[in-house]
Tab-separated table of N, CA and C and ligand atoms in Angstrom:
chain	number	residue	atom	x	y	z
A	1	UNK	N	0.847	-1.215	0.000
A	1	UNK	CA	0.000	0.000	0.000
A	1	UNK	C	0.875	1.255	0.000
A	2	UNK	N	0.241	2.592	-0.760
A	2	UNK	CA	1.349	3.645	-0.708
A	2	UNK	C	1.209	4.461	0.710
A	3	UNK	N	2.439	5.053	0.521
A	3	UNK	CA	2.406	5.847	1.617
A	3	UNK	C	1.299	7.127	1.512
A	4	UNK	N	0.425	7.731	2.556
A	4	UNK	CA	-0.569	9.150	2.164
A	4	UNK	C	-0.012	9.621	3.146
A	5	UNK	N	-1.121	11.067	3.368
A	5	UNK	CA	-1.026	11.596	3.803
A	5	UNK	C	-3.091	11.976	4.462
A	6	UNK	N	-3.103	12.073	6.033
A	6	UNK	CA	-4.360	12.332	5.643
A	6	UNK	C	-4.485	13.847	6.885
A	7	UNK	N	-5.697	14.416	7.406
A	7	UNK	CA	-6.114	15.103	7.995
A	7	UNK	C	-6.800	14.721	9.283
A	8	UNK	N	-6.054	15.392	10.608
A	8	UNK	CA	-6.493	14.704	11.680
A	8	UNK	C	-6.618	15.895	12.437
A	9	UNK	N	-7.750	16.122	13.549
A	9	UNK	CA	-8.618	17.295	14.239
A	9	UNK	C	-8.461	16.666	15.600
A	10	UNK	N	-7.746	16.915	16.435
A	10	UNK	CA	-8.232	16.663	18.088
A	10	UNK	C	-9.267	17.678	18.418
A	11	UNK	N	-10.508	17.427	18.707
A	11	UNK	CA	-11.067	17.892	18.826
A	11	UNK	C	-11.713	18.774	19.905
A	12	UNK	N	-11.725	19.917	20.414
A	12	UNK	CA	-12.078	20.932	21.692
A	12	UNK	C	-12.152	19.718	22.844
A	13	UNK	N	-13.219	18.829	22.860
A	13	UNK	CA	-13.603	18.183	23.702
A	13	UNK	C	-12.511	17.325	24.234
A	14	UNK	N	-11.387	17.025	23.544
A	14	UNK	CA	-10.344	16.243	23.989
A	14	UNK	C	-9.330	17.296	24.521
A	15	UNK	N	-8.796	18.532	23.937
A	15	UNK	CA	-7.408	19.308	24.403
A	15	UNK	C	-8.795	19.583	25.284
A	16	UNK	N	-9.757	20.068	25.861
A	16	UNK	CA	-10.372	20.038	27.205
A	16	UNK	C	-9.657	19.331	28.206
A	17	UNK	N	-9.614	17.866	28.053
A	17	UNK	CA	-9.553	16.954	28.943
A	17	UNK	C	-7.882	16.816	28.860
A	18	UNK	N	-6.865	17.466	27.872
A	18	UNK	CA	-5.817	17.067	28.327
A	18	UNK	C	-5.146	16.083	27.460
A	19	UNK	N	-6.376	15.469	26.488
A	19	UNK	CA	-6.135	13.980	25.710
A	19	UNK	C	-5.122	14.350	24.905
A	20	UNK	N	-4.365	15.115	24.133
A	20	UNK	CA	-3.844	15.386	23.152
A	20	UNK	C	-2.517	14.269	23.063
A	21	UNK	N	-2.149	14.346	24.079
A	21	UNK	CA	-0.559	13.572	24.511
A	21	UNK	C	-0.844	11.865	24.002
A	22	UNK	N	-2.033	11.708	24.861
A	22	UNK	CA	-2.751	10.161	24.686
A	22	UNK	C	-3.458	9.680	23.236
A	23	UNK	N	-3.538	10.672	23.052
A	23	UNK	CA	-4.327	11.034	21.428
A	23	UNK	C	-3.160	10.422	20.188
A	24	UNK	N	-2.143	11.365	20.773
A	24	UNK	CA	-0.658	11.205	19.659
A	24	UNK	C	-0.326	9.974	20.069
A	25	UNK	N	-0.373	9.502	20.759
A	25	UNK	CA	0.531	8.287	21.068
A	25	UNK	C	0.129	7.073	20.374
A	26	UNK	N	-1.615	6.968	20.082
A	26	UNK	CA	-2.238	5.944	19.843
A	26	UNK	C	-1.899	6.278	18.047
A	27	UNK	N	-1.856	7.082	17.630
A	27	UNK	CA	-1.127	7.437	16.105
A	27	UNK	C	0.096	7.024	16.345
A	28	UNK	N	0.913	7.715	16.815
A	28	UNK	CA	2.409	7.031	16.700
A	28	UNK	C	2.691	5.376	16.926
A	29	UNK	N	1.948	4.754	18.034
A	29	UNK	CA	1.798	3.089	18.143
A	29	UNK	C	1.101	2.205	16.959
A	30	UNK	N	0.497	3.364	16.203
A	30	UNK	CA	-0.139	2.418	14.714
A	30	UNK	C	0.728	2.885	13.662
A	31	UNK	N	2.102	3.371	13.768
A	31	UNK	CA	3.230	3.417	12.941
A	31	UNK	C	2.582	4.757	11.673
A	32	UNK	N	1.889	5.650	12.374
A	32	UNK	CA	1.852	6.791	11.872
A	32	UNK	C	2.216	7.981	12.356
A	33	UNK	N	3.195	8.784	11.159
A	33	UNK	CA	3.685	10.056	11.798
A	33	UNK	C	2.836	10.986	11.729
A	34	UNK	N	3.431	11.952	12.789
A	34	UNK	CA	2.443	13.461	12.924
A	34	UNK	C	3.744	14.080	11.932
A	35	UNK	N	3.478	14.440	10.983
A	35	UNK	CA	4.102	15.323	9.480
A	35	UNK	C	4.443	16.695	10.035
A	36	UNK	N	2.841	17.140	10.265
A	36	UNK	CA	2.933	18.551	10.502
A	36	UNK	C	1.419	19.190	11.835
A	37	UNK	N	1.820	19.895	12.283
A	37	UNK	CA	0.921	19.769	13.817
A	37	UNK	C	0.858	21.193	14.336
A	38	UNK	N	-0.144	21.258	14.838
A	38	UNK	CA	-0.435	23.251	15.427
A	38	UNK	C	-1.477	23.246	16.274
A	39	UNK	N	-1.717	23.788	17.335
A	39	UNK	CA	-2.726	24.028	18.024
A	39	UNK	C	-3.476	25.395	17.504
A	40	UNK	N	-4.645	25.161	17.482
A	40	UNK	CA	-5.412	27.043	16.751
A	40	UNK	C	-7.022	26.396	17.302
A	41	UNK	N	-7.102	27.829	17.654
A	41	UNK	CA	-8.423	28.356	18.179
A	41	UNK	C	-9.317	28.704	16.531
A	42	UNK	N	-10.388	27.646	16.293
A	42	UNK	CA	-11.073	28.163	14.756
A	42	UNK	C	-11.873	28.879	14.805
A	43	UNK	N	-12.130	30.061	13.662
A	43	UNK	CA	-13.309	31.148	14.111
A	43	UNK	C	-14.514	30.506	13.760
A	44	UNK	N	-15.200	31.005	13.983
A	44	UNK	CA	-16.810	30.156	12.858
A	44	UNK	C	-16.876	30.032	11.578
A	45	UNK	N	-15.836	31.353	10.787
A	45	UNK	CA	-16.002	31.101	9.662
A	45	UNK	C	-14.990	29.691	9.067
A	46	UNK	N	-14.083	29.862	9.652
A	46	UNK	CA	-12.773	28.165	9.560
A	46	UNK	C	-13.749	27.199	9.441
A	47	UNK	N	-14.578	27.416	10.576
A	47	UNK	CA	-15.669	26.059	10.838
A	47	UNK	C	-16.496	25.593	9.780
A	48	UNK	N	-17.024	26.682	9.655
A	48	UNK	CA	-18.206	26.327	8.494
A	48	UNK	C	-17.950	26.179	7.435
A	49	UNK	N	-16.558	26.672	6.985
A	49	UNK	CA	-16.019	26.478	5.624
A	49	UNK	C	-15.536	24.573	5.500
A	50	UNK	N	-14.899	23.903	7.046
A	50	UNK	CA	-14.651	23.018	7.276
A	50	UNK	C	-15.344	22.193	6.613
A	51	UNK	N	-16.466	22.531	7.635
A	51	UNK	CA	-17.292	21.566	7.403
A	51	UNK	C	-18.403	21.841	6.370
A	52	UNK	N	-18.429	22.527	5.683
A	52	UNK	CA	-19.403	22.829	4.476
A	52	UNK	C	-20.096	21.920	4.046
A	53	UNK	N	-19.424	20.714	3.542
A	53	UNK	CA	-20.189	18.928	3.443
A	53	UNK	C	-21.514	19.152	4.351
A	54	UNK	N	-21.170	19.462	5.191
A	54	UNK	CA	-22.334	19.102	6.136
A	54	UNK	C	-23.488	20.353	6.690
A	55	UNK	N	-23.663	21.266	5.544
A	55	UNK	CA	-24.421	22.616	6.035
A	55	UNK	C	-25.603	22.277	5.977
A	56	UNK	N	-26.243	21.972	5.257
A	56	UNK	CA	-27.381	21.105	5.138
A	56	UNK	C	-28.185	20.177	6.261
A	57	UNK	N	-27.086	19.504	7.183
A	57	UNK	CA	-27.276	18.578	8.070
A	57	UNK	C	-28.261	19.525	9.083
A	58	UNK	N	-28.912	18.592	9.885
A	58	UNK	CA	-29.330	19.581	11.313
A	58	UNK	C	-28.776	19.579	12.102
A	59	UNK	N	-27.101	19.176	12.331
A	59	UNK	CA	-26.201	19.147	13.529
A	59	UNK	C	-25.842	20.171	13.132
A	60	UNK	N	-25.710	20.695	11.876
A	60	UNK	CA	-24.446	21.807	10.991
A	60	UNK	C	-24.037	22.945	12.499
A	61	UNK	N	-25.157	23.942	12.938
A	61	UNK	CA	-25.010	24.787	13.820
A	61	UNK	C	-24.290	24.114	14.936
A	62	UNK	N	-24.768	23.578	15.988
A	62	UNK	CA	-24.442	22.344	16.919
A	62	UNK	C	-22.863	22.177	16.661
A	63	UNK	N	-22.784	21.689	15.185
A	63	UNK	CA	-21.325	21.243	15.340
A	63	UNK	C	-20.328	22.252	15.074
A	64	UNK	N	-20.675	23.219	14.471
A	64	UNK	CA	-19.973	24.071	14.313
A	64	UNK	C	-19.609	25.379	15.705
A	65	UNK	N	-20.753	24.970	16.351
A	65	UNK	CA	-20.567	25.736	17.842
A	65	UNK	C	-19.589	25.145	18.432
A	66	UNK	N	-19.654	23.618	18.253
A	66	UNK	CA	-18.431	22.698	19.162
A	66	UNK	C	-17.696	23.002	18.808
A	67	UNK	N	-17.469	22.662	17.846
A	67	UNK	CA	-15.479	23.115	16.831
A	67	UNK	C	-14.905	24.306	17.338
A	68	UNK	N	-16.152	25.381	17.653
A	68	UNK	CA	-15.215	26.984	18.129
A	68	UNK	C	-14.987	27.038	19.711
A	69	UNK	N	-15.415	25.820	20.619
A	69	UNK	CA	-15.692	26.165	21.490
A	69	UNK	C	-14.357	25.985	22.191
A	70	UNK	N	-13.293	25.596	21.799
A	70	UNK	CA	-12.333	25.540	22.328
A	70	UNK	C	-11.189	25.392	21.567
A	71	UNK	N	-9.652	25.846	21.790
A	71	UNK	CA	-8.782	24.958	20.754
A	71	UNK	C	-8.939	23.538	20.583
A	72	UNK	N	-8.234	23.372	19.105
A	72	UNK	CA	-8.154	22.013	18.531
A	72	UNK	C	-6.602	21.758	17.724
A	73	UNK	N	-6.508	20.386	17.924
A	73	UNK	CA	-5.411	20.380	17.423
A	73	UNK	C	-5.338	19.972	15.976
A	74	UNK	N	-4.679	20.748	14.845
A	74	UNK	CA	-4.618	20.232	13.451
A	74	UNK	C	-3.350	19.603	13.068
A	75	UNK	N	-3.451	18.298	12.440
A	75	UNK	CA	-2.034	17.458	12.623
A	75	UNK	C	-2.224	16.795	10.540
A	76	UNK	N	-1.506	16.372	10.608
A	76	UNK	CA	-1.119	15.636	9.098
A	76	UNK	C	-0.359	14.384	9.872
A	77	UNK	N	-1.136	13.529	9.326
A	77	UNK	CA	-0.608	12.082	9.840
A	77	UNK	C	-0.282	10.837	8.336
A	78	UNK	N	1.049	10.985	8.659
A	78	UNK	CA	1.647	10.277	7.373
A	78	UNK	C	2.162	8.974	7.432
A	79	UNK	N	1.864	7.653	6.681
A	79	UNK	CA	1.863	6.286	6.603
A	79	UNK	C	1.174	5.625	5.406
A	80	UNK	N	1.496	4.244	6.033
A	80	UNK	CA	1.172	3.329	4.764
A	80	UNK	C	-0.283	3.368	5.000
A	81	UNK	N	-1.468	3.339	3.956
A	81	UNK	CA	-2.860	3.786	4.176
A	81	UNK	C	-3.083	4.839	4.945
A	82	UNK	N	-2.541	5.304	4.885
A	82	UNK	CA	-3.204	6.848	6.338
A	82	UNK	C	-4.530	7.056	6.507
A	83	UNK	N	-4.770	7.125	5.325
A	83	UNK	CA	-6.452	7.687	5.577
A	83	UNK	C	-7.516	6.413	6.243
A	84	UNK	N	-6.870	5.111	5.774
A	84	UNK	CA	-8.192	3.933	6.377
A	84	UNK	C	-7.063	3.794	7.569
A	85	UNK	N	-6.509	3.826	7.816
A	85	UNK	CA	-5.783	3.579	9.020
A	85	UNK	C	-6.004	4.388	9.945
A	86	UNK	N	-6.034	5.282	10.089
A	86	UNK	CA	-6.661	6.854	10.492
A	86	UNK	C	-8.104	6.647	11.250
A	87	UNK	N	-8.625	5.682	10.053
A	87	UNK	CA	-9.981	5.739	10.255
A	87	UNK	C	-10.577	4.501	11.520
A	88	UNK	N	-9.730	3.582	10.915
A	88	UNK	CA	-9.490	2.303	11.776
A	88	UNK	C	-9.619	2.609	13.472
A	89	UNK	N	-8.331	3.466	13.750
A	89	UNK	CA	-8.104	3.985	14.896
A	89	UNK	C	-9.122	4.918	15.257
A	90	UNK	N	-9.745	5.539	14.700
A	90	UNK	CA	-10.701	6.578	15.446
A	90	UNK	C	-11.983	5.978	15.800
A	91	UNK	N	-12.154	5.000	15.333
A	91	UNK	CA	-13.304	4.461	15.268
A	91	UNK	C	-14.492	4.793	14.745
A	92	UNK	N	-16.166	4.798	15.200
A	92	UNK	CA	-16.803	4.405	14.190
A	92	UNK	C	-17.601	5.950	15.235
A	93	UNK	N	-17.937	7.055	14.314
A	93	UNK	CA	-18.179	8.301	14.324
A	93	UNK	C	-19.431	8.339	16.283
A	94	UNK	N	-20.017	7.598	16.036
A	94	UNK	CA	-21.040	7.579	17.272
A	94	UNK	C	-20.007	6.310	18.396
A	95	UNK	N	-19.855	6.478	19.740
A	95	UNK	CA	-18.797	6.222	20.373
A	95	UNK	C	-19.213	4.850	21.021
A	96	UNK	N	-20.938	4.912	20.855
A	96	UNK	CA	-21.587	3.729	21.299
A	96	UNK	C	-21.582	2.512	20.514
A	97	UNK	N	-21.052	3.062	19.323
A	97	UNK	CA	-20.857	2.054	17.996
A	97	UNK	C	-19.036	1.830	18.031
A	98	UNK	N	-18.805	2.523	18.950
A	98	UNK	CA	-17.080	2.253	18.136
A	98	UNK	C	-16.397	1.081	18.823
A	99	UNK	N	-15.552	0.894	17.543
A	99	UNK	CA	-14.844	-0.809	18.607
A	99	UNK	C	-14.083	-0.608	19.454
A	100	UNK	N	-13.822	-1.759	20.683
A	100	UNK	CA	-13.354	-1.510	21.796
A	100	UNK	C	-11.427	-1.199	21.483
A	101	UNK	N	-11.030	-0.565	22.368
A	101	UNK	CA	-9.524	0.121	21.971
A	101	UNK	C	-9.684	0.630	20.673
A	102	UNK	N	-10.341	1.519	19.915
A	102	UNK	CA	-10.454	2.953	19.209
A	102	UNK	C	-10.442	3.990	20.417
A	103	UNK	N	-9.731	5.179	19.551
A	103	UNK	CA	-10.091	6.328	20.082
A	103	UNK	C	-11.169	7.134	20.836
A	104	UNK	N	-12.439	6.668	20.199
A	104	UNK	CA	-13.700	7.179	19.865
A	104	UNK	C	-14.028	6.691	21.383
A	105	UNK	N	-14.381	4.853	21.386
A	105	UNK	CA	-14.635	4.082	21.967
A	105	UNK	C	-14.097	4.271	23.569
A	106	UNK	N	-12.903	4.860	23.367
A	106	UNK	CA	-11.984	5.123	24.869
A	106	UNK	C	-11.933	6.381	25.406
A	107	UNK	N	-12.114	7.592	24.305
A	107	UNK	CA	-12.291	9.017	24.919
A	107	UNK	C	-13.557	9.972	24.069
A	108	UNK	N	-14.411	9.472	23.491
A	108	UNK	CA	-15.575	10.440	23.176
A	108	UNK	C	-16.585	10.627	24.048
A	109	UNK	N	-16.831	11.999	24.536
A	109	UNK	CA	-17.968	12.022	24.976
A	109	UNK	C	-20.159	11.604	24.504
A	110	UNK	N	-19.351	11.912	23.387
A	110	UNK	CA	-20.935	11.496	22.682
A	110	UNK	C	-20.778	11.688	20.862
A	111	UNK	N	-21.662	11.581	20.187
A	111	UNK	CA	-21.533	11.405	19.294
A	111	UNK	C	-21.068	13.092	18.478
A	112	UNK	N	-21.124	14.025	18.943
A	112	UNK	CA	-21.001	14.945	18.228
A	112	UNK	C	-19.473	15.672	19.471
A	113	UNK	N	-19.055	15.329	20.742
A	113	UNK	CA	-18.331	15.523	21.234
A	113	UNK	C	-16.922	14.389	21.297
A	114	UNK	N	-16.351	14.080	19.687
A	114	UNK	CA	-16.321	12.396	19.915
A	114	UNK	C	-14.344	12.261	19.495
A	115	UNK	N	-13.804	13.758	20.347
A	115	UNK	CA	-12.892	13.753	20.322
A	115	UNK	C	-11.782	13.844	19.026
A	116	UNK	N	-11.822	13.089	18.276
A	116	UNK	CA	-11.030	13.154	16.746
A	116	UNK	C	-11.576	13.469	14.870
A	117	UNK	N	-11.385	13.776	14.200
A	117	UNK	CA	-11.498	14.032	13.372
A	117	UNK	C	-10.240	13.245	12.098
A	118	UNK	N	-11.159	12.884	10.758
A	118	UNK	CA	-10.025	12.181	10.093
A	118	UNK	C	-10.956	12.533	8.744
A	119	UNK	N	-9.938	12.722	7.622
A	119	UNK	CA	-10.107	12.789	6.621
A	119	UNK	C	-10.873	11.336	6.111
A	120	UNK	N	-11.459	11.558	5.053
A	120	UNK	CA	-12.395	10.380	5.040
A	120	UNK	C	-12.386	9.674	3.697
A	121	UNK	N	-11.344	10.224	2.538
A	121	UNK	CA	-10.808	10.063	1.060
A	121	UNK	C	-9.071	10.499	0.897
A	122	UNK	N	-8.868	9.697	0.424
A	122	UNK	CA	-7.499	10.623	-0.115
A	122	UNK	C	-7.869	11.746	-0.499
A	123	UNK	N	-8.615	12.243	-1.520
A	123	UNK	CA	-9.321	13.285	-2.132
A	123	UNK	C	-9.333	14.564	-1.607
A	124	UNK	N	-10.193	13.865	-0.389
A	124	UNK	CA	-10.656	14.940	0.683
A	124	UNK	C	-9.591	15.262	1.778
A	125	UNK	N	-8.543	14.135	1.960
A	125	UNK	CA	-7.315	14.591	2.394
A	125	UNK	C	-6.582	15.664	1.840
A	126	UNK	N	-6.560	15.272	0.760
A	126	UNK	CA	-5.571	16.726	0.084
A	126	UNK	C	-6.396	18.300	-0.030
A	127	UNK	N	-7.404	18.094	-0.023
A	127	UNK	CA	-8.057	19.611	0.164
A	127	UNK	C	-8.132	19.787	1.630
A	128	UNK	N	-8.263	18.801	2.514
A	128	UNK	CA	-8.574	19.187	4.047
A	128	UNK	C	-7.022	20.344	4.334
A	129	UNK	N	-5.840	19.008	3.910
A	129	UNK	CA	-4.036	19.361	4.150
A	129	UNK	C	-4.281	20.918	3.976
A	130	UNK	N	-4.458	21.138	2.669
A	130	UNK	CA	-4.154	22.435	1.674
A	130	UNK	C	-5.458	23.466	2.543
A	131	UNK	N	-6.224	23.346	3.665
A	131	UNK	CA	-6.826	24.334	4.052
A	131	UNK	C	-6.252	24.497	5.297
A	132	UNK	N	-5.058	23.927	5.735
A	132	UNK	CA	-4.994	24.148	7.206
A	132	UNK	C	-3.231	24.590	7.056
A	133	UNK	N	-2.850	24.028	6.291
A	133	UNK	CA	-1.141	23.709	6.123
A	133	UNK	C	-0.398	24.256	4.690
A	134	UNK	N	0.463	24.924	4.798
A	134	UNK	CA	1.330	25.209	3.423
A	134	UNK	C	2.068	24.313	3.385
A	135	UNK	N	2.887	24.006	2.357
A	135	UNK	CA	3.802	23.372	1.993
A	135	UNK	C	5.219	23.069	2.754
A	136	UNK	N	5.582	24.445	3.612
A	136	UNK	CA	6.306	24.486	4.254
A	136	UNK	C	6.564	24.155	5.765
A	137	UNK	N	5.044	24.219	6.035
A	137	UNK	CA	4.479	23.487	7.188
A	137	UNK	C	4.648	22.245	7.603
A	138	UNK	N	4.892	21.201	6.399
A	138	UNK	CA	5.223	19.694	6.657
A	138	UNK	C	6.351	19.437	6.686
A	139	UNK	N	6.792	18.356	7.294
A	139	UNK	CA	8.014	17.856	7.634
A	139	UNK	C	7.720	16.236	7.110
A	140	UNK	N	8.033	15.725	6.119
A	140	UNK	CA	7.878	14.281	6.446
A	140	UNK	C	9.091	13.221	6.971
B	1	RTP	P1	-15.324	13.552	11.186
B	1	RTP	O1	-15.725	14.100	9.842
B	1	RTP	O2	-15.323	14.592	12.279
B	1	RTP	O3	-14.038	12.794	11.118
B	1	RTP	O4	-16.385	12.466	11.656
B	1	RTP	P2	-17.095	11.365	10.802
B	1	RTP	O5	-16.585	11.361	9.383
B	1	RTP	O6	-16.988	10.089	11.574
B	1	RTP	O7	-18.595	11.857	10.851
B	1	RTP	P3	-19.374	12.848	9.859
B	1	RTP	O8	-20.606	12.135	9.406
B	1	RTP	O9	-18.454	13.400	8.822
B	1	RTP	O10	-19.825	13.999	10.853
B	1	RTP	C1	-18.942	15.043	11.181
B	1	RTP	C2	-19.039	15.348	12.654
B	1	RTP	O11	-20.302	15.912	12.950
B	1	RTP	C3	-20.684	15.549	14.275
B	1	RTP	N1	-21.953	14.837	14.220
B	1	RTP	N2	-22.949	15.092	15.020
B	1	RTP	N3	-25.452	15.107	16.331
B	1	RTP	C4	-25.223	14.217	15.365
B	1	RTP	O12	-26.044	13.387	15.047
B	1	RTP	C5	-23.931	14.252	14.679
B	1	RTP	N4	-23.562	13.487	13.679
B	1	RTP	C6	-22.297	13.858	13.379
B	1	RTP	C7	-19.577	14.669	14.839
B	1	RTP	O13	-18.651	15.513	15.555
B	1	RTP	C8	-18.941	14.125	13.577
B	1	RTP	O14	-17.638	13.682	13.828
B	2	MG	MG1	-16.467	13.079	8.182
């Protein structure tokens, strides 16, 4: 499998609790690097542009209140599959559904407070990268 690159969000609800350290570690133990990494406070407009996919939804407001409500951490996590690997580890978006030792499963508060964020395509990896990170920003 090739090496990617994908898009990863600690999310308010986790640098809340401190998780960030515990967060990285469970990436680094599945033999994926953090590339490139920043802590930032997002305005609403970051948010909504984020998440645009989802304006439509009836969480859209809801989630976009969460995202501002605290810093988050924005990381580039680079490996063999990144993006399903990524995904693997975070588990399955609602925390009551996620498998046991995921992320999700071990530190989400609920389904919309659910700690991590992951690119969900290569595709959508490379536009997530290119909205948060320049070129110069990565280290691989
Ligand atoms: P993400 O994009 O954050 O990695 O999560 P995901 O692919 O697993 O889930 P997605 O369907 O893309 O939803 C994006 C985020 O919206 C919040 N959400 N709230 N209240 C709800 O029913 C609901 N559903 C989704 C979650 O924070 C989810 O991660
Ligand atoms: Mg998603």
């Amino acid at each position: 499998m090739a090496t990617e690159r994908t898009l990863s969000i600690i999310k308010p609800d986790a640098t809340r609790r401190n998780l960030t350290g515990k967060i990285n570690a469970r990436f680094e133990e599945a033999g994926l690097r953090i590339v490139a990494q920043k802590r930032v406070r997002l305005t609403k407009e970051q948010a909504e542009g984020f998440y645009a996919v989802h304006a439509e939804r009836s969480f859209f407001p809801e989630l976009v209140a969460f995202m501002v409500s605290g810093p988050v951490v924005v990381q580039v996590l680079e490996g063999e599959g990144a993006v399903a690997k990524n995904r693997e580890i975070m588990g399955a978006t609602n925390p009551a559904n996620a498998a046991p030792g995921t992320i999700r499963a071990d530190f989400a508060e609920s389904v919309e407070a659910n700690s991590v964020h992951g690119s969900d395509s290569l595709e959508n990896a490379k536009i997530e990268i290119a909205f948060f990170f320049s070129q110069c920003e990565i280290a691989g």
